Amino acid sequence: MRPSIIVHGGAGRLRGEDVERRLEALKVAAEKGYAVMVSGGTALDAVVEAVVLLEDSGLLNAGLGSALTFDGAAELDAGVMNGDGLVGAVAAVRRVKNPVVLARRVAELTDHILLVGEGAEKLAKVLGLEVPEEALVTREKLERLKELKARWARGEDYSWLAKLRKLAEEHPGYFGTVGAAAVDREGR
């Protein structure tokens, strides 16, 4: 069977040059993931490689450059699975550069399916995957958070949040982050 991979990028408003840069990041991630399978890797190897590249790009709402919590932290989630029942996920991690790698380790090394927050970060530290919390925060996202907090402090109308939530419910998957799906030579 011929390997195949598809990747998708984060949600958010796109500006001129951002579109081209994001498309290029997606193209590179898909090509690298495909190359992993052509050289004998599994579909899981390929999607992890692709998502790592997207998390590291700083261009998408995943890993470096993620949207920030109100307290200014990047709080990240990731999950992996394959057709053989291997499943692993992490949520609310603040000190993990590539949560997709940690999610894979949860699947392969533990009896758990999901680790959250401090528990996931403890495993990341043991595995050498921990980074300083501030390493995931970009200047652009800090400026955006500062702007939103200033608007909130001025008492601006935030009814648009309810509309956004309704849109997200009506269009599941549209307002997501990054991801990848693949089928390798073995049809997995």
mmCIF file of C-alpha atoms in Angstrom:
data_model
loop_
_atom_site.group_PDB
_atom_site.id
_atom_site.type_symbol
_atom_site.label_atom_id
_atom_site.label_comp_id
_atom_site.label_asym_id
_atom_site.label_seq_id
_atom_site.Cartn_x
_atom_site.Cartn_y
_atom_site.Cartn_z
ATOM 1 C CA MET A 1 0.000 0.000 0.000
ATOM 2 C CA ARG A 2 1.221 3.491 -0.783
ATOM 3 C CA PRO A 3 1.725 5.646 2.352
ATOM 4 C CA SER A 4 -0.483 8.709 2.759
ATOM 5 C CA ILE A 5 -0.535 11.581 5.232
ATOM 6 C CA ILE A 6 -2.701 14.610 5.771
ATOM 7 C CA VAL A 7 -1.967 17.495 8.130
ATOM 8 C CA HIS A 8 -4.051 20.451 9.237
ATOM 9 C CA GLY A 9 -3.145 23.763 10.843
ATOM 10 C CA GLY A 10 -4.482 25.828 13.705
ATOM 11 C CA ALA A 11 -7.454 28.130 13.765
ATOM 12 C CA GLY A 12 -7.462 31.904 13.929
ATOM 13 C CA ARG A 13 -7.524 34.999 11.780
ATOM 14 C CA LEU A 14 -4.967 34.899 8.998
ATOM 15 C CA ARG A 15 -3.152 37.882 7.575
ATOM 16 C CA GLY A 16 -1.403 38.102 4.197
ATOM 17 C CA GLU A 17 2.067 36.703 4.782
ATOM 18 C CA ASP A 18 0.845 34.491 7.616
ATOM 19 C CA VAL A 19 -1.158 32.419 5.139
ATOM 20 C CA GLU A 20 1.877 31.631 2.982
ATOM 21 C CA ARG A 21 4.117 30.892 5.967
ATOM 22 C CA ARG A 22 1.530 28.577 7.516
ATOM 23 C CA LEU A 23 0.912 26.780 4.244
ATOM 24 C CA GLU A 24 4.664 26.259 3.872
ATOM 25 C CA ALA A 25 4.877 24.856 7.426
ATOM 26 C CA LEU A 26 2.027 22.455 6.632
ATOM 27 C CA LYS A 27 3.681 21.391 3.375
ATOM 28 C CA VAL A 28 7.017 20.727 5.090
ATOM 29 C CA ALA A 29 5.303 18.759 7.877
ATOM 30 C CA ALA A 30 3.414 16.600 5.372
ATOM 31 C CA GLU A 31 6.557 15.982 3.304
ATOM 32 C CA LYS A 32 8.642 15.032 6.360
ATOM 33 C CA GLY A 33 5.910 12.758 7.685
ATOM 34 C CA TYR A 34 5.599 11.074 4.304
ATOM 35 C CA ALA A 35 9.395 10.632 4.121
ATOM 36 C CA VAL A 36 9.312 8.859 7.491
ATOM 37 C CA MET A 37 6.919 6.248 6.086
ATOM 38 C CA VAL A 38 8.760 5.884 2.765
ATOM 39 C CA SER A 39 11.901 5.063 4.747
ATOM 40 C CA GLY A 40 10.077 2.326 6.694
ATOM 41 C CA GLY A 41 8.533 4.215 9.603
ATOM 42 C CA THR A 42 5.008 3.643 10.833
ATOM 43 C CA ALA A 43 2.035 5.939 10.433
ATOM 44 C CA LEU A 44 2.428 6.840 14.118
ATOM 45 C CA ASP A 45 6.088 7.763 13.548
ATOM 46 C CA ALA A 46 5.000 9.949 10.637
ATOM 47 C CA VAL A 47 2.213 11.831 12.393
ATOM 48 C CA VAL A 48 4.366 12.490 15.452
ATOM 49 C CA GLU A 49 7.156 13.846 13.222
ATOM 50 C CA ALA A 50 4.699 16.051 11.322
ATOM 51 C CA VAL A 51 3.034 17.418 14.445
ATOM 52 C CA VAL A 52 6.402 18.108 16.116
ATOM 53 C CA LEU A 53 7.303 20.289 13.133
ATOM 54 C CA LEU A 54 3.989 22.135 13.432
ATOM 55 C CA GLU A 55 4.395 22.553 17.206
ATOM 56 C CA ASP A 56 7.908 23.939 16.675
ATOM 57 C CA SER A 57 6.964 26.316 13.848
ATOM 58 C CA GLY A 58 5.640 29.081 16.094
ATOM 59 C CA LEU A 59 3.076 29.815 13.376
ATOM 60 C CA LEU A 60 0.131 27.742 14.543
ATOM 61 C CA ASN A 61 -1.953 27.379 17.675
ATOM 62 C CA ALA A 62 0.097 24.450 18.959
ATOM 63 C CA GLY A 63 3.342 24.220 20.900
ATOM 64 C CA LEU A 64 5.389 27.381 20.472
ATOM 65 C CA GLY A 65 3.010 30.242 19.757
ATOM 66 C CA SER A 66 -0.100 28.689 21.273
ATOM 67 C CA ALA A 67 -2.907 30.855 22.576
ATOM 68 C CA LEU A 68 -2.281 31.832 26.189
ATOM 69 C CA THR A 69 -4.327 31.355 29.325
ATOM 70 C CA PHE A 70 -5.424 34.443 31.247
ATOM 71 C CA ASP A 71 -2.304 34.161 33.415
ATOM 72 C CA GLY A 72 -0.031 34.201 30.350
ATOM 73 C CA ALA A 73 0.894 30.535 30.066
ATOM 74 C CA ALA A 74 0.731 28.240 27.074
ATOM 75 C CA GLU A 75 -1.318 25.276 28.298
ATOM 76 C CA LEU A 76 -1.042 22.464 25.775
ATOM 77 C CA ASP A 77 -2.838 19.221 24.906
ATOM 78 C CA ALA A 78 -2.070 16.384 22.508
ATOM 79 C CA GLY A 79 -3.251 12.901 21.724
ATOM 80 C CA VAL A 80 -2.129 9.994 19.574
ATOM 81 C CA MET A 81 -3.640 6.708 18.528
ATOM 82 C CA ASN A 82 -3.127 3.976 15.992
ATOM 83 C CA GLY A 83 -5.274 1.262 14.467
ATOM 84 C CA ASP A 84 -3.949 -1.359 16.886
ATOM 85 C CA GLY A 85 -5.520 0.218 19.980
ATOM 86 C CA LEU A 86 -2.521 2.223 21.164
ATOM 87 C CA VAL A 87 -3.857 5.447 22.705
ATOM 88 C CA GLY A 88 -2.216 8.203 24.729
ATOM 89 C CA ALA A 89 -2.904 11.822 25.543
ATOM 90 C CA VAL A 90 -1.783 14.712 27.705
ATOM 91 C CA ALA A 91 -3.681 17.837 28.686
ATOM 92 C CA ALA A 92 -2.971 21.144 30.392
ATOM 93 C CA VAL A 93 0.818 20.826 30.208
ATOM 94 C CA ARG A 94 2.828 24.031 30.504
ATOM 95 C CA ARG A 95 6.405 22.776 30.458
ATOM 96 C CA VAL A 96 6.472 20.438 27.460
ATOM 97 C CA LYS A 97 7.787 21.669 24.112
ATOM 98 C CA ASN A 98 6.183 18.874 22.107
ATOM 99 C CA PRO A 99 3.105 17.483 23.839
ATOM 100 C CA VAL A 100 2.580 15.034 20.954
ATOM 101 C CA VAL A 101 5.856 13.314 21.917
ATOM 102 C CA LEU A 102 4.737 13.076 25.540
ATOM 103 C CA ALA A 103 1.327 11.731 24.446
ATOM 104 C CA ARG A 104 3.109 8.997 22.521
ATOM 105 C CA ARG A 105 5.213 8.151 25.581
ATOM 106 C CA VAL A 106 2.036 7.934 27.684
ATOM 107 C CA ALA A 107 0.654 5.437 25.164
ATOM 108 C CA GLU A 108 3.815 3.361 24.887
ATOM 109 C CA LEU A 109 5.265 3.508 28.402
ATOM 110 C CA THR A 110 2.336 3.692 30.818
ATOM 111 C CA ASP A 111 -0.938 1.961 31.598
ATOM 112 C CA HIS A 112 -2.720 5.309 31.283
ATOM 113 C CA ILE A 113 -4.601 6.839 28.394
ATOM 114 C CA LEU A 114 -4.587 10.450 29.630
ATOM 115 C CA LEU A 115 -2.283 12.352 31.961
ATOM 116 C CA VAL A 116 -3.161 15.917 32.930
ATOM 117 C CA GLY A 117 -1.230 18.900 34.279
ATOM 118 C CA GLU A 118 1.261 18.182 37.026
ATOM 119 C CA GLY A 119 1.141 14.401 36.564
ATOM 120 C CA ALA A 120 1.944 14.725 32.871
ATOM 121 C CA GLU A 121 4.691 17.251 33.614
ATOM 122 C CA LYS A 122 6.293 14.887 36.148
ATOM 123 C CA LEU A 123 6.501 12.200 33.467
ATOM 124 C CA ALA A 124 7.910 14.763 31.012
ATOM 125 C CA LYS A 125 10.642 15.647 33.503
ATOM 126 C CA VAL A 126 11.572 11.991 34.027
ATOM 127 C CA LEU A 127 11.756 11.526 30.237
ATOM 128 C CA GLY A 128 13.810 14.681 29.665
ATOM 129 C CA LEU A 129 10.996 16.427 27.784
ATOM 130 C CA GLU A 130 10.507 19.319 30.211
ATOM 131 C CA VAL A 131 11.291 22.904 29.172
ATOM 132 C CA PRO A 132 10.901 26.212 31.011
ATOM 133 C CA GLU A 133 7.298 27.420 30.888
ATOM 134 C CA GLU A 134 8.299 30.702 29.253
ATOM 135 C CA ALA A 135 9.999 28.855 26.369
ATOM 136 C CA LEU A 136 6.573 28.274 24.786
ATOM 137 C CA VAL A 137 5.316 31.863 24.999
ATOM 138 C CA THR A 138 5.850 34.222 22.068
ATOM 139 C CA ARG A 139 5.995 38.013 22.183
ATOM 140 C CA GLU A 140 3.079 38.181 19.735
ATOM 141 C CA LYS A 141 0.817 36.091 21.976
ATOM 142 C CA LEU A 142 1.813 38.098 25.070
ATOM 143 C CA GLU A 143 0.924 41.328 23.255
ATOM 144 C CA ARG A 144 -2.416 39.847 22.181
ATOM 145 C CA LEU A 145 -3.182 38.805 25.773
ATOM 146 C CA LYS A 146 -2.254 42.264 27.065
ATOM 147 C CA GLU A 147 -4.618 43.814 24.504
ATOM 148 C CA LEU A 148 -7.472 41.481 25.506
ATOM 149 C CA LYS A 149 -6.931 42.179 29.218
ATOM 150 C CA ALA A 150 -6.980 45.933 28.561
ATOM 151 C CA ARG A 151 -10.254 45.593 26.656
ATOM 152 C CA TRP A 152 -11.702 43.508 29.465
ATOM 153 C CA ALA A 153 -10.574 46.064 32.077
ATOM 154 C CA ARG A 154 -12.324 48.826 30.088
ATOM 155 C CA GLY A 155 -15.531 46.810 30.298
ATOM 156 C CA GLU A 156 -15.815 46.090 26.589
ATOM 157 C CA ASP A 157 -18.609 43.824 25.414
ATOM 158 C CA TYR A 158 -17.549 40.180 25.223
ATOM 159 C CA SER A 159 -20.827 38.790 23.904
ATOM 160 C CA TRP A 160 -18.862 37.717 20.827
ATOM 161 C CA LEU A 161 -17.367 34.922 22.959
ATOM 162 C CA ALA A 162 -20.785 33.296 23.245
ATOM 163 C CA LYS A 163 -21.185 33.569 19.470
ATOM 164 C CA LEU A 164 -17.770 31.988 18.944
ATOM 165 C CA ARG A 165 -18.652 29.131 21.296
ATOM 166 C CA LYS A 166 -21.901 28.564 19.366
ATOM 167 C CA LEU A 167 -19.992 28.523 16.057
ATOM 168 C CA ALA A 168 -17.536 25.996 17.473
ATOM 169 C CA GLU A 169 -20.431 23.758 18.511
ATOM 170 C CA GLU A 170 -22.082 24.068 15.090
ATOM 171 C CA HIS A 171 -18.844 23.370 13.204
ATOM 172 C CA PRO A 172 -16.881 20.780 15.191
ATOM 173 C CA GLY A 173 -13.250 20.586 14.169
ATOM 174 C CA TYR A 174 -13.221 23.990 12.476
ATOM 175 C CA PHE A 175 -11.837 25.904 15.449
ATOM 176 C CA GLY A 176 -9.167 23.377 16.366
ATOM 177 C CA THR A 177 -5.429 23.299 16.493
ATOM 178 C CA VAL A 178 -3.005 21.112 14.505
ATOM 179 C CA GLY A 179 -3.156 17.454 13.646
ATOM 180 C CA ALA A 180 -2.138 14.701 11.294
ATOM 181 C CA ALA A 181 -3.495 11.361 10.122
ATOM 182 C CA ALA A 182 -1.604 8.775 8.111
ATOM 183 C CA VAL A 183 -1.737 5.306 6.596
ATOM 184 C CA ASP A 184 1.584 3.507 6.208
ATOM 185 C CA ARG A 185 2.732 0.720 3.851
ATOM 186 C CA GLU A 186 1.143 -1.874 6.106
ATOM 187 C CA GLY A 187 -2.250 -0.174 5.891
ATOM 188 C CA ARG A 188 -2.090 1.003 9.521
#
